[in-house]
């Protein structure tokens, strides 16, 4: 059998047909059949009044954020603990402080004698008090 004979037997029609210009006018005919929603009407635009909470909500959120940051920093400070280094319990620190060369090089500020005398006089130092020693 030839493929031409088969096509002539089925008459080239599948049985599914639509009216003329159906898809050209489909959008218009469908929108005319649907009911109009309330939100589509122009005269029904309603502005909802803002409550007190809606007005202060951004400020309340910002205050809560800062409070959370403060609590976090306080928690970190409490976890750190008091770690004061005691000189009495550390023999290396005692030997370093007792070593004059180390103490002069690392602990005392680099000041000239003139600066030291000026600071002593500004604080009210009396040089005659050294004679009694």
Coordinates of N, CA and C in Angstrom, one line a residue:
X1 N 0.8 -1.2 0.0 CA 0.0 0.0 0.0 C 0.8 1.3 0.0
X2 N 0.3 2.2 -0.6 CA 1.0 3.4 -0.8 C 0.5 4.4 0.3
X3 N 1.4 5.3 0.7 CA 1.0 6.3 1.8 C -0.1 7.2 1.3
X4 N -0.2 7.5 0.0 CA -1.2 8.3 -0.5 C -2.6 7.7 -0.3
X5 N -2.7 6.4 -0.5 CA -4.0 5.7 -0.3 C -4.5 5.8 1.1
X6 N -3.6 5.8 2.1 CA -3.9 5.9 3.5 C -4.5 7.2 3.8
X7 N -3.8 8.3 3.3 CA -4.2 9.7 3.6 C -5.6 9.9 3.0
X8 N -5.9 9.4 1.8 CA -7.2 9.6 1.2 C -8.3 8.9 1.9
X9 N -8.0 7.8 2.6 CA -9.0 7.1 3.3 C -9.4 7.8 4.6
X10 N -8.4 8.5 5.3 CA -8.8 9.2 6.5 C -9.3 10.6 6.3
X11 N -9.2 11.1 5.1 CA -9.8 12.3 4.7 C -9.1 13.5 5.4
X12 N -8.0 13.4 5.8 CA -7.1 14.4 6.4 C -7.8 15.2 7.6
X13 N -8.8 14.7 8.2 CA -9.4 15.4 9.3 C -9.3 14.6 10.6
X14 N -9.0 15.2 11.6 CA -8.8 14.5 12.9 C -10.1 14.5 13.7
X15 N -11.0 15.3 13.3 CA -12.3 15.4 14.1 C -12.3 16.6 15.1
X16 N -11.1 17.2 15.3 CA -11.0 18.4 16.2 C -11.0 19.7 15.4
X17 N -12.1 20.4 15.5 CA -12.2 21.7 14.8 C -12.6 22.8 15.7
X18 N -12.2 24.0 15.4 CA -12.6 25.2 16.2 C -13.3 26.2 15.2
X19 N -14.1 27.1 15.8 CA -14.8 28.1 14.9 C -13.8 29.0 14.3
X20 N -14.2 29.7 13.2 CA -13.3 30.6 12.5 C -13.0 31.8 13.5
X21 N -11.8 32.3 13.5 CA -11.3 33.4 14.3 C -11.4 33.2 15.8
X22 N -11.4 31.9 16.2 CA -11.6 31.6 17.6 C -10.4 32.1 18.4
X23 N -9.2 31.9 18.0 CA -8.0 32.3 18.8 C -7.7 33.8 18.6
X24 N -8.2 34.4 17.6 CA -7.9 35.8 17.4 C -8.7 36.6 18.4
X25 N -10.0 36.2 18.7 CA -10.8 36.9 19.7 C -10.9 36.2 21.0
X26 N -10.0 35.3 21.3 CA -10.1 34.5 22.5 C -9.9 35.4 23.8
X27 N -8.9 36.2 23.8 CA -8.6 37.0 25.0 C -9.8 38.0 25.3
X28 N -10.3 38.6 24.3 CA -11.4 39.5 24.5 C -12.7 38.8 25.0
X29 N -13.0 37.7 24.4 CA -14.2 37.0 24.8 C -14.1 36.4 26.1
X30 N -12.9 35.9 26.5 CA -12.7 35.3 27.8 C -12.8 36.4 28.9
X31 N -12.2 37.6 28.7 CA -12.2 38.6 29.7 C -13.6 39.2 29.9
X32 N -14.4 39.1 28.8 CA -15.8 39.6 28.9 C -16.7 38.6 29.7
X33 N -16.3 37.4 29.7 CA -17.1 36.4 30.4 C -16.7 36.3 31.9
X34 N -15.6 36.8 32.3 CA -15.2 36.7 33.7 C -15.8 37.8 34.5
X35 N -16.1 37.5 35.8 CA -16.7 38.6 36.6 C -15.6 39.6 37.0
X36 N -15.9 40.9 37.2 CA -14.9 41.9 37.6 C -14.7 41.8 39.1
X37 N -13.4 41.7 39.5 CA -13.0 41.5 40.8 C -13.0 42.9 41.5
X38 N -13.1 42.9 42.8 CA -13.2 44.1 43.6 C -11.9 44.9 43.5
X39 N -10.8 44.2 43.4 CA -9.5 44.9 43.3 C -9.2 45.5 42.0
X40 N -10.0 45.1 40.9 CA -9.8 45.7 39.6 C -10.6 47.0 39.4
X41 N -11.5 47.3 40.2 CA -12.3 48.5 40.1 C -11.4 49.7 40.6
X42 N -11.5 50.8 39.8 CA -10.7 51.9 40.2 C -11.2 52.7 41.4
X43 N -12.5 52.7 41.5 CA -13.2 53.4 42.6 C -13.1 52.7 43.9
X44 N -12.6 51.5 44.0 CA -12.6 50.7 45.2 C -11.2 50.7 45.9
X45 N -10.3 51.7 45.5 CA -9.0 51.7 46.1 C -9.1 52.2 47.5
X46 N -8.8 51.4 48.5 CA -8.9 51.7 49.9 C -7.5 51.8 50.5
X47 N -7.2 52.8 51.2 CA -6.0 52.9 51.9 C -6.2 52.6 53.3
X48 N -5.5 51.5 53.7 CA -5.7 51.0 55.1 C -4.9 52.0 56.1
X49 N -5.6 52.4 57.1 CA -4.9 53.2 58.1 C -3.8 52.5 58.8
X50 N -2.7 53.2 59.2 CA -1.6 52.5 59.9 C -1.9 52.6 61.4
X51 N -1.7 51.5 62.0 CA -1.8 51.4 63.5 C -0.6 52.0 64.1
X52 N -0.6 52.2 65.4 CA 0.5 52.7 66.2 C 1.7 51.7 66.1
X53 N 1.4 50.4 66.1 CA 2.5 49.4 66.0 C 3.2 49.5 64.6
X54 N 2.4 49.7 63.5 CA 3.0 49.8 62.2 C 3.9 51.1 62.1
X55 N 3.6 52.1 62.9 CA 4.4 53.3 62.8 C 5.7 53.2 63.6
X56 N 5.7 52.5 64.7 CA 6.9 52.4 65.6 C 7.7 51.1 65.3
X57 N 7.2 50.2 64.5 CA 7.8 48.9 64.3 C 9.3 49.0 63.9
X58 N 9.7 49.9 62.9 CA 11.1 50.0 62.6 C 12.0 50.4 63.7
X59 N 11.5 51.3 64.6 CA 12.3 51.7 65.7 C 12.4 50.7 66.8
X60 N 11.3 49.9 66.9 CA 11.4 48.8 67.9 C 12.3 47.7 67.5
X61 N 12.4 47.4 66.2 CA 13.3 46.4 65.6 C 14.7 46.9 65.8
X62 N 15.0 48.2 65.6 CA 16.3 48.7 65.7 C 16.8 48.7 67.2
X63 N 15.9 49.0 68.1 CA 16.2 49.0 69.5 C 16.5 47.6 69.9
X64 N 15.7 46.6 69.4 CA 16.0 45.2 69.8 C 17.3 44.8 69.2
X65 N 17.7 45.2 68.0 CA 19.0 44.9 67.4 C 20.1 45.4 68.3
X66 N 20.1 46.7 68.7 CA 21.1 47.2 69.6 C 21.2 46.6 70.9
X67 N 20.0 46.2 71.5 CA 20.0 45.5 72.7 C 20.6 44.1 72.6
X68 N 20.4 43.5 71.5 CA 21.0 42.2 71.2 C 22.5 42.3 71.1
X69 N 23.0 43.3 70.4 CA 24.5 43.6 70.3 C 25.1 43.9 71.7
X70 N 24.4 44.7 72.5 CA 24.9 45.0 73.8 C 24.9 43.7 74.7
X71 N 23.9 42.9 74.6 CA 23.9 41.6 75.4 C 25.1 40.7 74.9
X72 N 25.3 40.6 73.6 CA 26.4 39.8 73.1 C 27.7 40.3 73.6
X73 N 27.9 41.6 73.6 CA 29.2 42.2 74.0 C 29.4 41.9 75.5
X74 N 28.3 42.1 76.3 CA 28.3 41.8 77.7 C 28.7 40.3 78.0
X75 N 28.1 39.4 77.2 CA 28.4 38.0 77.4 C 29.8 37.7 77.1
X76 N 30.4 38.3 76.0 CA 31.8 38.1 75.7 C 32.7 38.7 76.8
X77 N 32.3 39.8 77.4 CA 33.1 40.4 78.4 C 33.1 39.5 79.7
X78 N 31.9 38.9 80.0 CA 31.8 38.0 81.1 C 32.6 36.7 80.9
X79 N 32.7 36.2 79.7 CA 33.4 35.0 79.4 C 34.9 35.3 79.5
X80 N 35.3 36.5 79.2 CA 36.8 36.8 79.2 C 37.3 36.6 80.6
X81 N 36.6 37.1 81.6 CA 37.1 36.9 83.0 C 38.1 38.0 83.3
X82 N 38.5 38.0 84.6 CA 39.5 38.9 85.1 C 40.9 38.2 85.1
X83 N 41.7 38.6 84.1 CA 43.0 37.9 84.0 C 44.1 38.9 84.3
X84 N 44.2 39.3 85.5 CA 45.2 40.2 86.0 C 46.5 39.4 86.3
X85 N 47.6 39.8 85.7 CA 48.8 39.1 85.9 C 49.4 39.6 87.2
X86 N 49.6 38.7 88.1 CA 50.2 39.0 89.3 C 51.8 38.8 89.2
X87 N 52.5 39.8 89.7 CA 53.9 39.8 89.6 C 54.4 38.8 90.7
X88 N 53.7 38.7 91.8 CA 54.1 37.8 92.9 C 54.2 36.4 92.5
X89 N 53.4 35.9 91.7 CA 53.3 34.5 91.3 C 54.1 34.1 90.1
X90 N 54.8 35.1 89.5 CA 55.5 34.8 88.2 C 57.0 35.1 88.4
X91 N 57.8 34.1 88.5 CA 59.3 34.4 88.8 C 59.9 35.1 87.6
X92 N 59.5 34.9 86.4 CA 60.1 35.6 85.2 C 59.9 37.1 85.3
X93 N 58.6 37.5 85.7 CA 58.4 38.9 85.8 C 59.1 39.5 86.9
X94 N 59.3 38.8 88.0 CA 60.1 39.3 89.2 C 61.5 39.6 88.8
X95 N 62.1 38.6 88.1 CA 63.5 38.8 87.7 C 63.6 39.9 86.6
X96 N 62.6 40.1 85.7 CA 62.7 41.1 84.8 C 62.6 42.5 85.4
X97 N 61.7 42.6 86.4 CA 61.5 43.9 87.1 C 62.7 44.2 87.9
X98 N 63.4 43.2 88.5 CA 64.5 43.5 89.3 C 65.8 43.7 88.5
X99 N 65.8 43.4 87.2 CA 66.9 43.7 86.3 C 66.8 45.1 85.9
X100 N 67.8 45.9 86.3 CA 67.8 47.4 86.0 C 67.9 47.6 84.5
X101 N 68.7 46.9 83.8 CA 68.8 47.1 82.3 C 67.5 46.8 81.6
X102 N 66.9 45.7 81.9 CA 65.6 45.4 81.3 C 64.5 46.4 81.6
X103 N 64.5 46.8 82.9 CA 63.5 47.8 83.3 C 63.7 49.1 82.6
X104 N 64.9 49.6 82.5 CA 65.2 50.9 81.9 C 64.9 50.8 80.4
X105 N 65.2 49.6 79.7 CA 65.0 49.5 78.3 C 63.5 49.4 77.9
X106 N 62.8 48.6 78.7 CA 61.4 48.3 78.3 C 60.3 48.9 79.1
X107 N 60.5 49.2 80.3 CA 59.4 49.7 81.2 C 59.4 51.2 81.4
X108 N 60.5 51.8 81.4 CA 60.4 53.3 81.6 C 60.3 53.9 80.2
X109 N 59.6 55.0 80.1 CA 59.5 55.7 78.9 C 60.8 56.4 78.5
X110 N 61.0 56.6 77.2 CA 62.2 57.2 76.8 C 62.0 58.7 77.0
X111 N 62.6 59.2 78.1 CA 62.5 60.6 78.4 C 63.9 61.2 78.7
X112 N 64.1 62.4 78.3 CA 65.4 63.0 78.7 C 65.3 63.5 80.1
X113 N 66.5 63.8 80.7 CA 66.5 64.3 82.1 C 65.8 65.6 82.2
X114 N 65.8 66.4 81.2 CA 65.1 67.7 81.3 C 63.6 67.5 81.4
X115 N 63.1 66.5 80.6 CA 61.7 66.2 80.7 C 61.3 65.7 82.0
X116 N 62.2 64.9 82.6 CA 61.9 64.3 83.9 C 61.9 65.4 85.0
X117 N 62.9 66.3 84.9 CA 62.9 67.4 85.9 C 61.7 68.3 85.8
X118 N 61.3 68.6 84.5 CA 60.2 69.5 84.3 C 58.9 68.9 84.8
X119 N 58.8 67.5 84.6 CA 57.6 66.9 85.1 C 57.6 66.8 86.6
X120 N 58.7 66.6 87.3 CA 58.8 66.6 88.7 C 58.4 68.0 89.3
X121 N 58.9 69.1 88.7 CA 58.6 70.4 89.2 C 57.1 70.7 88.9
X122 N 56.6 70.3 87.8 CA 55.1 70.5 87.6 C 54.3 69.8 88.6
X123 N 54.7 68.6 89.1 CA 54.0 67.9 90.1 C 54.2 68.4 91.5
X124 N 55.1 69.4 91.7 CA 55.3 70.0 93.0 C 56.5 69.4 93.8
X125 N 57.4 68.8 93.1 CA 58.6 68.2 93.8 C 59.5 69.2 94.3
X126 N 59.9 69.0 95.6 CA 60.8 69.9 96.3 C 62.2 69.2 96.4
X127 N 63.2 69.8 95.7 CA 64.6 69.1 95.7 C 65.2 69.1 97.1
X128 N 64.8 70.0 98.0 CA 65.4 70.1 99.3 C 64.9 68.9 100.1
X129 N 63.9 68.2 99.7 CA 63.5 67.0 100.5 C 64.5 65.9 100.3
X130 N 65.3 65.9 99.3 CA 66.3 64.8 99.1 C 67.5 65.0 100.0
X131 N 67.7 66.2 100.6 CA 68.9 66.4 101.5 C 68.7 65.7 102.8
X132 N 67.5 65.5 103.2 CA 67.2 64.8 104.5 C 67.4 63.4 104.4
X133 N 67.5 62.8 103.3 CA 67.7 61.3 103.1 C 69.1 61.1 103.3

